[in-house]
Coordinates of C-alpha atoms and ligand atoms in Angstrom, one line a residue:
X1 CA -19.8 -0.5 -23.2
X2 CA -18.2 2.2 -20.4
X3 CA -19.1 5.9 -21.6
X4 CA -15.6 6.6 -22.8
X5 CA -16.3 10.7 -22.7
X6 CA -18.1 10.4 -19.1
X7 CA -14.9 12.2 -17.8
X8 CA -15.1 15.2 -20.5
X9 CA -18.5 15.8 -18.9
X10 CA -18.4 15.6 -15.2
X11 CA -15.8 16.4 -13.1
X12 CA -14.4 14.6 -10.0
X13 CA -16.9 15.3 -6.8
X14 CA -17.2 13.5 -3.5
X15 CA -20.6 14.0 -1.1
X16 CA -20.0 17.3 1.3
X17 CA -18.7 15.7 4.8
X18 CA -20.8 16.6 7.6
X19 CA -20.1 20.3 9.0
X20 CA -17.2 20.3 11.1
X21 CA -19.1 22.5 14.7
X22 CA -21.6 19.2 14.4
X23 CA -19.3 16.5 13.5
X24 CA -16.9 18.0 16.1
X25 CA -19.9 17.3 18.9
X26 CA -20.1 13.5 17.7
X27 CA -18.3 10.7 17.5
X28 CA -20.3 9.3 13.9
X29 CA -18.8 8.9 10.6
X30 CA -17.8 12.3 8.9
X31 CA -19.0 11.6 5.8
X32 CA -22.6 11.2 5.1
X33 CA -23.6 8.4 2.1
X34 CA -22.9 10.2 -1.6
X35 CA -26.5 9.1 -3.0
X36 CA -27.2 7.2 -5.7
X37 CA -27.2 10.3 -8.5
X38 CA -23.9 11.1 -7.4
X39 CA -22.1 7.8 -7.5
X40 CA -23.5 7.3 -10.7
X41 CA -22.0 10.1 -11.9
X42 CA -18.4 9.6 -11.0
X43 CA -18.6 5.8 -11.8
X44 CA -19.2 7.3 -15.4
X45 CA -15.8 9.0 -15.0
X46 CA -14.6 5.6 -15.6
X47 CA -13.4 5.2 -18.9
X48 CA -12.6 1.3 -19.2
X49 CA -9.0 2.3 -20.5
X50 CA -8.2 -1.1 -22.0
X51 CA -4.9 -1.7 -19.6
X52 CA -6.5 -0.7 -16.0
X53 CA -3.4 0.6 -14.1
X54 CA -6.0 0.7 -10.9
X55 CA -5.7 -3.1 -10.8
X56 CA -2.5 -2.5 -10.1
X57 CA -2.3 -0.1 -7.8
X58 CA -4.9 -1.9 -5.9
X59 CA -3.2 -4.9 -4.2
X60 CA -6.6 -6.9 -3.9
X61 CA -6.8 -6.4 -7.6
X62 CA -10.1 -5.2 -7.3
X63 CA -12.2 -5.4 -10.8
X64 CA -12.5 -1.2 -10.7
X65 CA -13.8 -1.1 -14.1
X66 CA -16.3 -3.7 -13.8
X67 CA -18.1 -2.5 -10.8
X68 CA -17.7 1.0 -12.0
X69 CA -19.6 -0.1 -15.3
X70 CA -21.9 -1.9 -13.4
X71 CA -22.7 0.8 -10.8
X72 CA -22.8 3.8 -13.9
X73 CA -25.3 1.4 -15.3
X74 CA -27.4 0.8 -11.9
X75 CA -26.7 -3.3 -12.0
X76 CA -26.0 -2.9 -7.9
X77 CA -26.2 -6.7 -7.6
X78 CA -23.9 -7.4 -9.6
X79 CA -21.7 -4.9 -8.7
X80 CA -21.5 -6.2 -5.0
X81 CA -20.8 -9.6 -6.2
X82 CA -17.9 -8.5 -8.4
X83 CA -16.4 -6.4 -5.6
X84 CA -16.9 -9.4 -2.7
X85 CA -15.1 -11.4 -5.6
X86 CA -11.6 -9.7 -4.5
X87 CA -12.1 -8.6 -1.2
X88 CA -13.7 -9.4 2.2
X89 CA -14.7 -6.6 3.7
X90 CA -14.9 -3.7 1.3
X91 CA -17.2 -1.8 3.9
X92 CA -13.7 -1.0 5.7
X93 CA -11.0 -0.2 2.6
X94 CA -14.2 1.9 1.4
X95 CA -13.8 3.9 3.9
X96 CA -10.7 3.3 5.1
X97 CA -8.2 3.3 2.2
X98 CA -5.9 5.5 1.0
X99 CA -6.8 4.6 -2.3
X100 CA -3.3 4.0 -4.3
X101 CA -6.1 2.5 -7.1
X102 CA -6.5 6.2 -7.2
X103 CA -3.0 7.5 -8.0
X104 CA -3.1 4.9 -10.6
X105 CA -5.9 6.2 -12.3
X106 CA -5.3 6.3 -16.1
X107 CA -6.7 9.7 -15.8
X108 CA -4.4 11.2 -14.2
X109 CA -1.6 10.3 -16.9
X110 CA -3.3 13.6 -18.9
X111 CA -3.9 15.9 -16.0
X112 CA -7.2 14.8 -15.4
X113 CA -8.4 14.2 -11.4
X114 CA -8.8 10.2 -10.8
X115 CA -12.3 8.4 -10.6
X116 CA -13.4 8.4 -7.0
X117 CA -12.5 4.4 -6.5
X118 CA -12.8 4.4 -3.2
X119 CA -16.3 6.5 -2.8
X120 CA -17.5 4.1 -5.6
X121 CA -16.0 1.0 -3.6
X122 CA -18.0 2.6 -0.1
X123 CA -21.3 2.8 -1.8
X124 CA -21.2 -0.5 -3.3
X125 CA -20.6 -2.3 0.0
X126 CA -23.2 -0.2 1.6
X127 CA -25.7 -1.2 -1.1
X128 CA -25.2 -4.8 -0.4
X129 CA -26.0 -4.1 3.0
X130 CA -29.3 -2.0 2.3
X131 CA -30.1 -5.1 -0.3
X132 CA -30.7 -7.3 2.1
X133 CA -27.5 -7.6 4.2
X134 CA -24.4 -9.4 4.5
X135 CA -26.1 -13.2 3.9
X136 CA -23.6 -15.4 4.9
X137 CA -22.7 -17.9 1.9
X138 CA -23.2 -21.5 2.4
X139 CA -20.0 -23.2 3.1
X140 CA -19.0 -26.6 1.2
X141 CA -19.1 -30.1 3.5
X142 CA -16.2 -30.1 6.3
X143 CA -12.6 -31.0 4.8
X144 CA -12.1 -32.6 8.5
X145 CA -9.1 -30.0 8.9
X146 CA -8.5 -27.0 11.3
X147 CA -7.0 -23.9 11.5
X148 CA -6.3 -21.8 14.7
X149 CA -6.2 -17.5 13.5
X150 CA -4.0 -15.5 15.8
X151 CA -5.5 -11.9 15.6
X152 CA -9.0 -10.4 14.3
X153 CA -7.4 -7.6 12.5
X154 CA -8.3 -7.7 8.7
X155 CA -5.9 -10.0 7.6
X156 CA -7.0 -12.8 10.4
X157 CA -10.6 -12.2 9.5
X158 CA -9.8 -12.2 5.9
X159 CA -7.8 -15.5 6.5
X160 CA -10.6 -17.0 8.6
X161 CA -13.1 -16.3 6.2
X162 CA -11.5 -17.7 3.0
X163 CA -10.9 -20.8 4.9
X164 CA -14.3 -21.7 6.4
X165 CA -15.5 -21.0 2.5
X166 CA -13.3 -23.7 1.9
X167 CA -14.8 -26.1 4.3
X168 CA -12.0 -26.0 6.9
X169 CA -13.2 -25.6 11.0
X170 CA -11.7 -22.0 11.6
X171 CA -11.0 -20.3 15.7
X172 CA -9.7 -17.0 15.7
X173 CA -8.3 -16.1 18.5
X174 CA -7.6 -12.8 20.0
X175 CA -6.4 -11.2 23.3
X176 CA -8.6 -7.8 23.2
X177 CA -12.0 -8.5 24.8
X178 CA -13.3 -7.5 21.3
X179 CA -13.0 -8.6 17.7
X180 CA -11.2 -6.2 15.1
X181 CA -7.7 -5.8 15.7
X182 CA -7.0 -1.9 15.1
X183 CA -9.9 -1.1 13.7
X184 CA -12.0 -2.0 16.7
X185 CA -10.1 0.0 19.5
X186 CA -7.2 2.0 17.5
X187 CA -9.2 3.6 14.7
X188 CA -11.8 6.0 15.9
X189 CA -15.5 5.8 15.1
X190 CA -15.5 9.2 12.9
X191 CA -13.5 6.9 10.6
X192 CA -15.1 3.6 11.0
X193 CA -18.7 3.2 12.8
X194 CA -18.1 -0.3 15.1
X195 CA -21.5 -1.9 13.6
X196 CA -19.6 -2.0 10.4
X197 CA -17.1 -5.1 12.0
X198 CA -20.0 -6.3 13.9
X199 CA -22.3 -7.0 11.1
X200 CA -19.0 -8.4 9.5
X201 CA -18.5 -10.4 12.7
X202 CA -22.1 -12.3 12.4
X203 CA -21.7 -13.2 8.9
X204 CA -18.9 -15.1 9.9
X205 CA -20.1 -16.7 12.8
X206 CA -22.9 -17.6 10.5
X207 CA -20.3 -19.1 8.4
X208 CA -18.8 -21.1 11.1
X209 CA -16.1 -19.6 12.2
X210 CA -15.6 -19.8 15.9
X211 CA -14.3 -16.6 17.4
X212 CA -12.1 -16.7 21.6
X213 CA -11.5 -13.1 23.0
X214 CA -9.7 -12.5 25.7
X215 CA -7.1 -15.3 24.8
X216 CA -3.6 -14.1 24.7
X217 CA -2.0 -16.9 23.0
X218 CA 1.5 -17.8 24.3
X219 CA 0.3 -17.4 27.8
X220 CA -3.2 -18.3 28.1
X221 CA -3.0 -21.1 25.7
X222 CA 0.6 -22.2 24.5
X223 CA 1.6 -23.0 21.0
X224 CA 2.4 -26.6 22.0
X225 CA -1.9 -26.7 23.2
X226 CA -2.5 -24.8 20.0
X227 CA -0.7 -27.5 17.6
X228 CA -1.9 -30.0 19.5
X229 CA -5.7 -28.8 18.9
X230 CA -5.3 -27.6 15.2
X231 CA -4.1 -28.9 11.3
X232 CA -2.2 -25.5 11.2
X233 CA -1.8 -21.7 12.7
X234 CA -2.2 -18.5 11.1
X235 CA -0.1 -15.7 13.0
X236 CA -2.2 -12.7 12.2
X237 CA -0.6 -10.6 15.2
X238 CA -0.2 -7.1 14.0
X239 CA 2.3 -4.6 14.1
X240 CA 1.9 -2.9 17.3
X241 CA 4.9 -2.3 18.9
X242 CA 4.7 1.6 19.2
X243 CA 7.9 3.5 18.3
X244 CA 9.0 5.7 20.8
X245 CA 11.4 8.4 21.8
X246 CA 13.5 7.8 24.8
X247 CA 16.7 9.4 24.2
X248 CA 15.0 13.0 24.2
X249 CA 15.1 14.6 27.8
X250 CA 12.0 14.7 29.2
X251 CA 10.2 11.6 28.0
X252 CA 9.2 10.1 31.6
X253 CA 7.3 13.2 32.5
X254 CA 3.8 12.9 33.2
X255 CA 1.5 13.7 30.2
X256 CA 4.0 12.1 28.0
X257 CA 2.2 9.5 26.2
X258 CA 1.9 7.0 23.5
X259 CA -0.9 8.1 20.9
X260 CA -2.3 4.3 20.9
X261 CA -2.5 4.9 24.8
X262 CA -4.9 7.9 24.1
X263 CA -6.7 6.5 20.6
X264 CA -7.3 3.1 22.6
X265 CA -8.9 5.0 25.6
X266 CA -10.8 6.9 24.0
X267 CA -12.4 4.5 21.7
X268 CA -13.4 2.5 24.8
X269 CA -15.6 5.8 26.0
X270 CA -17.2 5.4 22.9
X271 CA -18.1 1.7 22.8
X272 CA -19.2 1.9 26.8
X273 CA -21.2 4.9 25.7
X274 CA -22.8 2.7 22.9
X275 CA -23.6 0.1 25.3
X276 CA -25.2 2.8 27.7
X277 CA -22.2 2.1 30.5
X278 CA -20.8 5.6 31.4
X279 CA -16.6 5.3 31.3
X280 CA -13.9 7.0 31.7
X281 CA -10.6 7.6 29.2
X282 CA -7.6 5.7 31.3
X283 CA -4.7 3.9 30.6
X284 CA -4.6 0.2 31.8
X285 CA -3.1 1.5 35.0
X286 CA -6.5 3.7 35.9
X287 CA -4.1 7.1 35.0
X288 CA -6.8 9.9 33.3
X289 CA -5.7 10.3 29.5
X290 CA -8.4 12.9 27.8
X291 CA -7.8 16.1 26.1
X292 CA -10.5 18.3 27.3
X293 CA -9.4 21.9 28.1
X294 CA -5.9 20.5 27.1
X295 CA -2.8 21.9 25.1
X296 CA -2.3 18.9 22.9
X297 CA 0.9 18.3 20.9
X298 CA 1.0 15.7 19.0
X299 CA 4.1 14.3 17.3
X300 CA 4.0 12.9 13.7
X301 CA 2.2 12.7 10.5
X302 CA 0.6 10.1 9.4
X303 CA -2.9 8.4 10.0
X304 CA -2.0 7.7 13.7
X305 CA -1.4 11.6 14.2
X306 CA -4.5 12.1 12.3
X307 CA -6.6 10.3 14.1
X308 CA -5.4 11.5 17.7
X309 CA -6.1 15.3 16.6
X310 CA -9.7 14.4 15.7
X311 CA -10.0 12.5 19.3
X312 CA -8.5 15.6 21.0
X313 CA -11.2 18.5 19.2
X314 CA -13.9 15.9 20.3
X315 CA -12.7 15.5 23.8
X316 CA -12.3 19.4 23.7
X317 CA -8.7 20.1 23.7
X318 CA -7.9 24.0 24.3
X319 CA -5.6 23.4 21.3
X320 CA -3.5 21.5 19.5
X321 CA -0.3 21.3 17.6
X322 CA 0.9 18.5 15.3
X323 CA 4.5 18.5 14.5
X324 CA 5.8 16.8 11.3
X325 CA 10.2 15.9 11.1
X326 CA 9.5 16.8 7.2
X327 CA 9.0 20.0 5.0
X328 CA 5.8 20.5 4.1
X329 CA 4.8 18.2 0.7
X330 CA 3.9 19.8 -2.1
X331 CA 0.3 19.6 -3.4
X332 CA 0.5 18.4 -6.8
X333 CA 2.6 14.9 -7.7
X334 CA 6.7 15.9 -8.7
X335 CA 6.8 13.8 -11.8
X336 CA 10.2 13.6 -11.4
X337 CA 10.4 11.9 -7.9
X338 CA 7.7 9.9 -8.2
X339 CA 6.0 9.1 -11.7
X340 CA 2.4 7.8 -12.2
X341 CA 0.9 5.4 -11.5
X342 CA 2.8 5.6 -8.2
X343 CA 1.9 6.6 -5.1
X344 CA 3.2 10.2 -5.0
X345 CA 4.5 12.5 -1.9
X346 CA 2.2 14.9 -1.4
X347 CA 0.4 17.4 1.4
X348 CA -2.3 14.9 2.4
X349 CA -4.9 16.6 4.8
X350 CA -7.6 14.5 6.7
X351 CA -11.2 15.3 7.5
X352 CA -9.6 16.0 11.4
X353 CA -7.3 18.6 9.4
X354 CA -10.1 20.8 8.9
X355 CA -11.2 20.5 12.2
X356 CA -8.4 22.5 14.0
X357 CA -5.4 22.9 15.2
X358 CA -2.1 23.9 13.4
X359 CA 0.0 21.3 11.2
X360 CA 3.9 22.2 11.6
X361 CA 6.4 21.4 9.7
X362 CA 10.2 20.5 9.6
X363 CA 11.0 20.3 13.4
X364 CA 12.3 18.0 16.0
X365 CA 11.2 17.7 19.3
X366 CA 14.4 18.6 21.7
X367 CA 13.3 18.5 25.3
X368 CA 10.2 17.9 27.0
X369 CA 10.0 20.8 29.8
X370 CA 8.8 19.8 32.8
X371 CA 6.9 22.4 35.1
X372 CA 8.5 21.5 38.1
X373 CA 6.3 18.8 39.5
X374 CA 7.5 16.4 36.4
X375 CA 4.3 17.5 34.2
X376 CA 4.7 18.2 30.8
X377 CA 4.3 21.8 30.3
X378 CA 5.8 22.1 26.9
X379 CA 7.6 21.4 24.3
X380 CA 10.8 23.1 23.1
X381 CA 11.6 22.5 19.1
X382 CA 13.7 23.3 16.4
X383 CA 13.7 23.9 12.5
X384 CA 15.4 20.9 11.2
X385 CA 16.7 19.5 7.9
X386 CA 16.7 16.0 7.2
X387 CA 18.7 14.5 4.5
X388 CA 19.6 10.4 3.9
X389 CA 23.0 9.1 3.6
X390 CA 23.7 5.6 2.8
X391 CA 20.2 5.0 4.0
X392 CA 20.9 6.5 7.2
X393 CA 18.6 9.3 8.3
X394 CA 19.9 12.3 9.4
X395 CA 18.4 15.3 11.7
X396 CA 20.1 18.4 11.8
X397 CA 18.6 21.4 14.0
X398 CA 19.4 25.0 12.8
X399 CA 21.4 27.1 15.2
X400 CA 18.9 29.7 17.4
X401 CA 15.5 28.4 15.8
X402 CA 14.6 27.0 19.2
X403 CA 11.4 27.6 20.9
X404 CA 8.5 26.2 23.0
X405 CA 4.7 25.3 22.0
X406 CA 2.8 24.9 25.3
X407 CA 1.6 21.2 26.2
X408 CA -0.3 19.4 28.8
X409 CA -0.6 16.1 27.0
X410 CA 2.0 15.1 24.2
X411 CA 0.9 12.2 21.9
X412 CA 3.7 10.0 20.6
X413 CA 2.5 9.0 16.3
X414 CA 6.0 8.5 15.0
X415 CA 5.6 4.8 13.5
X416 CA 5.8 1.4 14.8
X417 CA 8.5 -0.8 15.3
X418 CA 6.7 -4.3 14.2
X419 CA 5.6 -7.1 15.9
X420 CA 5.8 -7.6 19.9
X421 CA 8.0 -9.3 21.2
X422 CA 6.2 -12.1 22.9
X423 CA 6.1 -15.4 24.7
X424 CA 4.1 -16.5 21.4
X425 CA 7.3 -15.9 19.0
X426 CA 9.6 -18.2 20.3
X427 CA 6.9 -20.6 21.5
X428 CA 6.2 -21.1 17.3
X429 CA 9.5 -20.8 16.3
X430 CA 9.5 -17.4 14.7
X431 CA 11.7 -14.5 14.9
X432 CA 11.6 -10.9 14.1
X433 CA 13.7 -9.1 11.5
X434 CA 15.4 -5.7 11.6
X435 CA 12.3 -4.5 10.9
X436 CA 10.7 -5.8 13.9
X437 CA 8.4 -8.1 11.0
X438 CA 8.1 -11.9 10.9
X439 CA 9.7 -13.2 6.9
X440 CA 7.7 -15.2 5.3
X441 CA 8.5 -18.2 3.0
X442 CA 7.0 -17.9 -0.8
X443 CA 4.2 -20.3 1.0
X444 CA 3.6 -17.5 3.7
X445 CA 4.9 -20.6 6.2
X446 CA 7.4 -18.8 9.1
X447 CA 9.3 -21.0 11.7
X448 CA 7.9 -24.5 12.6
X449 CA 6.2 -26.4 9.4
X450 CA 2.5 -25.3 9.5
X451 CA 3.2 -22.3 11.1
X452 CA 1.9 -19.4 8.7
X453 CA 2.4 -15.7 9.1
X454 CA 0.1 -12.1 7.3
X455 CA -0.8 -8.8 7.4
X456 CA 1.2 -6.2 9.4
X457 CA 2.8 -9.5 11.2
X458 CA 4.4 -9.8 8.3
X459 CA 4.6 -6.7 6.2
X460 CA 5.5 -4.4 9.1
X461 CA 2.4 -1.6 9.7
X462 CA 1.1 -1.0 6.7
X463 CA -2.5 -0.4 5.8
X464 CA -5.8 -2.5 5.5
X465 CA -5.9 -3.2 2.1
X466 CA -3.0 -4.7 2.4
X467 CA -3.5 -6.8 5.5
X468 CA -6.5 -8.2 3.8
X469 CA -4.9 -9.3 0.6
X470 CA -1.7 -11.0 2.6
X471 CA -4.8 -12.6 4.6
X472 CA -6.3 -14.1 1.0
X473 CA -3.4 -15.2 0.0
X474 CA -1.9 -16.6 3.5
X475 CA -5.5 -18.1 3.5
X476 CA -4.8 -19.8 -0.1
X477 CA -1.4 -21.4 1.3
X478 CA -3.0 -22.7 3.9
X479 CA -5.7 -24.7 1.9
X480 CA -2.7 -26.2 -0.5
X481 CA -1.1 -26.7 2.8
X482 CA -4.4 -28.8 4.5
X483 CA -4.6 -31.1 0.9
X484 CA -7.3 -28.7 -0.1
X485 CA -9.8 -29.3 -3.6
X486 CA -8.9 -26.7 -5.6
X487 CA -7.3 -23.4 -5.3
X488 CA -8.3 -20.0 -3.3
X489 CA -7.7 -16.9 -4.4
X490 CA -3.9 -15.3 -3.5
X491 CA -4.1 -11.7 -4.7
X492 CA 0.3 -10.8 -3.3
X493 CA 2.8 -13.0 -2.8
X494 CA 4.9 -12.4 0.5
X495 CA 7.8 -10.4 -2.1
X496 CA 4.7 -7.9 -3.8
X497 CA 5.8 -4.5 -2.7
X498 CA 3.6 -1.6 -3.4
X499 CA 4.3 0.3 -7.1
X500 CA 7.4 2.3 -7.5
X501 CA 9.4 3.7 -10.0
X502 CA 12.8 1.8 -9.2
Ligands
FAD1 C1 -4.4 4.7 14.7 C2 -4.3 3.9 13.4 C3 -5.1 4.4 12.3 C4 -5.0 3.7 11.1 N1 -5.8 4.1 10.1 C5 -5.7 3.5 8.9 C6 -6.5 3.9 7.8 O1 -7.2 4.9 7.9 N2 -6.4 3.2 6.6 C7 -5.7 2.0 6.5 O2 -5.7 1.4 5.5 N3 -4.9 1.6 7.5 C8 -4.9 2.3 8.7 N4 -4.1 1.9 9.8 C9 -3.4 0.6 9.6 C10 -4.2 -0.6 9.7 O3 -5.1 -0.5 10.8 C11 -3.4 -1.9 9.9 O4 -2.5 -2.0 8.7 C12 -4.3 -3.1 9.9 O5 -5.2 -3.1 11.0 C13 -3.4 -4.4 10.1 O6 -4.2 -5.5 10.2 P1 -3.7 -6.9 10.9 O7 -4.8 -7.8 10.8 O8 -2.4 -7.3 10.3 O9 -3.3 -6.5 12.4 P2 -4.1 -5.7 13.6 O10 -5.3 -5.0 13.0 O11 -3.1 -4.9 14.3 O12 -4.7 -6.9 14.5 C14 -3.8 -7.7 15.2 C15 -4.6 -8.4 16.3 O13 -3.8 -9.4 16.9 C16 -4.0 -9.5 18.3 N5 -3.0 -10.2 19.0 C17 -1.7 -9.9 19.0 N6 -1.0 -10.8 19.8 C18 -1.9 -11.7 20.2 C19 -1.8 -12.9 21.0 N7 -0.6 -13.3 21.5 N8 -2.9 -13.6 21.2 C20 -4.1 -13.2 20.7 N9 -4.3 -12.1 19.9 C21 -3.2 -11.3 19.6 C22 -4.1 -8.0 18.7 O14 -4.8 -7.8 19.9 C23 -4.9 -7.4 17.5 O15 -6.3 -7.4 17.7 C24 -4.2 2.5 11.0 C25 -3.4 2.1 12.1 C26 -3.4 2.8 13.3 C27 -2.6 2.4 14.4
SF4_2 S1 -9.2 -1.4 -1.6 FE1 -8.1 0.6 -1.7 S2 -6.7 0.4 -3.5 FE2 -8.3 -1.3 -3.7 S3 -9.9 -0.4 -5.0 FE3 -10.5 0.0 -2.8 S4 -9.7 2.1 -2.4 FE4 -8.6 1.3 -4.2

């Protein structure tokens, strides 16, 4: 039975993060592991309120209650079996997610400050590691059938892993010369340490799954050769098509850049350096892309922006700027605008936040000023309001608030616009919507029969909690599909859209 007052007598606390002037000098996780009294603690904040809105919230429907219980009560074992139950790799949304489990927190319906879900969530995946590792599960007699996975990013991986459970002979294949999709070369390491998806990686060679890199389907192999060679294709391609600016004047001087462009090459550095092979932060071309002693602005507000300011204060940027098209968000939840248990608008500050640099709000990039040799030297902005009619978003800059922020390297975070266009599309039969994302059918099939589709593919970019969960339930579709015994778990349906209040 939960401790239904363990809330009443311990207040939400996470572990201290490591102190910024270190941290800063690194490229290693920020946070440090909580400890065992700690996390024992806050799972006691867990009330088991009878109707978990968590589950909800949570679109693996993760079993919150259960491994909180399990975890207040030190049953570790079975807490990492109940949390692998719903999710693959809980190592990565530990760390990773934004939590909306945690805006759905029963306790925050009377004012009280949510369980730390996703602290609990990191610990527990961590314990099953220190328990004796990831042991790969044994995996049932071959159904005969196979499945090619287009992408490692969590939802191919997720995909690929519910299928060989099932028996099925599994290839992912992926273009990068490594496995992971954004989280091996677009999120940095302060967020996500790489022998996290590598230890990942061997239980599911261990499990059969056959893995090609460096294959860029649609051009290296064909869809017809892919077809030909597999029961059924799993388009697990991501969402990577960068959003950019090229109306503003300016944009094709030097320094101008695309933040995955920077995040990419800098995560290289860090994986030569882990390999002991020196490197330098480039662009495919060979171009130098590296903050140090730089003037960095970079341009949006969401996890992309985030992660390029923590790159830039490790690479030793002179300083930097982050500009936002909003106001600032308030702190608490408007109750009004968004209710609980959804996911509210509010200020949300990353570990890189208190790092450095200065967070501005409610301005638009107008001209990118070039310092005569076609560098960027700044940028010139302007206080804007932005207001939606008929869906339509509109900018308007107020008269004579113009003025320039200096910049040697500007970063480019405003969003994505899907899926790539590329040779592989029409070669299976697929197209992209207005959204640049690839619709899928209730069975998660898209274009030719036994052509399947998940995870920011499908969703647009979205987050990895999501990407896994589309990759379950893809994965389920698939086994129906192949004649499969049984059923496999499907956590979302291709319509599930997050929780909202209309
Ligand atoms: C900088 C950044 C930071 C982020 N931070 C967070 C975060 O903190 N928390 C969070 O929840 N989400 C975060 N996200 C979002 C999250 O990473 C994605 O939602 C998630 O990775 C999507 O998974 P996916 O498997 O659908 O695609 P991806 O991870 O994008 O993987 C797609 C893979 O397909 C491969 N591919 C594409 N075309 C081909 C082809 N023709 N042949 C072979 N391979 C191909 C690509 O190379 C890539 O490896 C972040 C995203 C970015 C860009
Ligand atoms: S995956 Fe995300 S939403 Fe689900 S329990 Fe973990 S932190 Fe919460």
């Amino acid at each position: 039975m939960p401790d239904p007052n363990g809330f009443l007598r311990y207040d939400r606390r996470l572990p201290a993060r490591r102190p910024v002037p270190v941290r800063i000098m690194d490229w290693r996780e920020v946070y440090p592991p909580a400890g065992e009294e700690l996390i024992r603690e806050q799972a006691t904040r867990c009330m088991d309120c009878g109707i978990p809105f968590c589950h909800d919230g949570c679109p693996l429907g993760n079993r919150i209650p259960d491994w909180n219980d399990l975890v207040r009560t030190g049953g570790w074992d079975a807490a990492v079996e109940s949390l692998h139950a719903t999710n693959n790799f809980p190592e990565f949304t530990g760390r990773l997610c934004p939590a909306p489990c945690e805006a759905a927190c029963v306790l925050g319906l009377g004012g009280q400050q949510p369980v730390t879900i996703k602290q609990v969530e990191v610990e527990i995946a961590d314990a099953a590691v220190a328990r004796g590792g990831l042991r790969p599960q044994p995996v049932p007699a071959p159904t005969g059938k196979s499945v090619a996975v287009v992408g490692s990013g969590p939802a191919g991986l997720a995909a690929a892993q519910q299928l060989a459970r099932a028996g099925h002979a599994v290839t992912v294949y992926e273009r990068d010369d490594a496995l992971g999709g954004l989280l091996r070369y677009g999120i940095p390491d302060f967020k996500l340490e790489k022998r996290h998806i590598d230890r990942r990686l061997a239980q599911l060679a261990a499990e059969g799954v056959r893995f090609r890199t460096g294959v860029n389907v649609g051009v290296d192999v064909t869809a017809e050769e892919l077809r030909a060679e597999h029961d059924a294709v799993l388009l697990a391609c991501g969402a990577l098509q960068g959003r950019d600016t090229p109306e503003t004047p300016g944009r094709a001087l030097r320094g101008v850049h695309q933040a995955m462009a920077h995040l990419v090459a800098a995560n290289r550095v860090v994986a030569a350096a882990g390999e002991g092979r020196p490197a330098l932060a480039t662009l495919p071309d060979g171009t130098p892309i590296d903050a140090a002693g730089k003037h960095v602005v970079i341009i949006g507000g969401g996890d992309t922006a985030a992660d390029c300011l923590g790159v830039a204060h490790r690479q030793g940027a002179a300083g930097v700027h982050q500009l936002d098209l909003y106001p600032e968000p308030p702190a608490d939840r408007d109750a009004a605008r968004d209710p609980w248990p959804t996911w509210p608008w509010v200020l949300r500050s990353y570990p890189a936040h208190e790092e450095g640099g200065e967070r501005v709000f409610a301005v638009a990039v107008q001209e990118f000023v070039d310092d005569g040799t076609g560098q960027v030297r700044a940028v010139r902005i302007a206080e804007v309001t932005v207001e939606k009619v008929d869906g339509r978003r509109i900018v308007t800059a107020l008269p004579g608030s113009e003025r320039e922020i200096p910049a040697d390297l500007v970063l480019l975070a405003i969003g994505f616009e899907g899926t790539e266009e590329q040779p592989l599309l029409d070669q299976f039969g697929v197209t992209r919507n207005g959204r640049g994302a690839v619709d899928a059918r209730p069975d998660w099939q898209a274009g030719a029969d036994g052509v399947f589709v998940a995870g920011d593919m499908h969703r647009g970019a979205s987050l990895i909690v999501w990407a896994i969960a589309e990759g379950r339930a893809a994965a389920a579709a698939i086994h129906a599909y192949l004649g499969g015994v049984g059923t496999l778990p499907a956590p979302v349906d291709p319509a599930r859209q997050p929780l909202a209040a209309r």
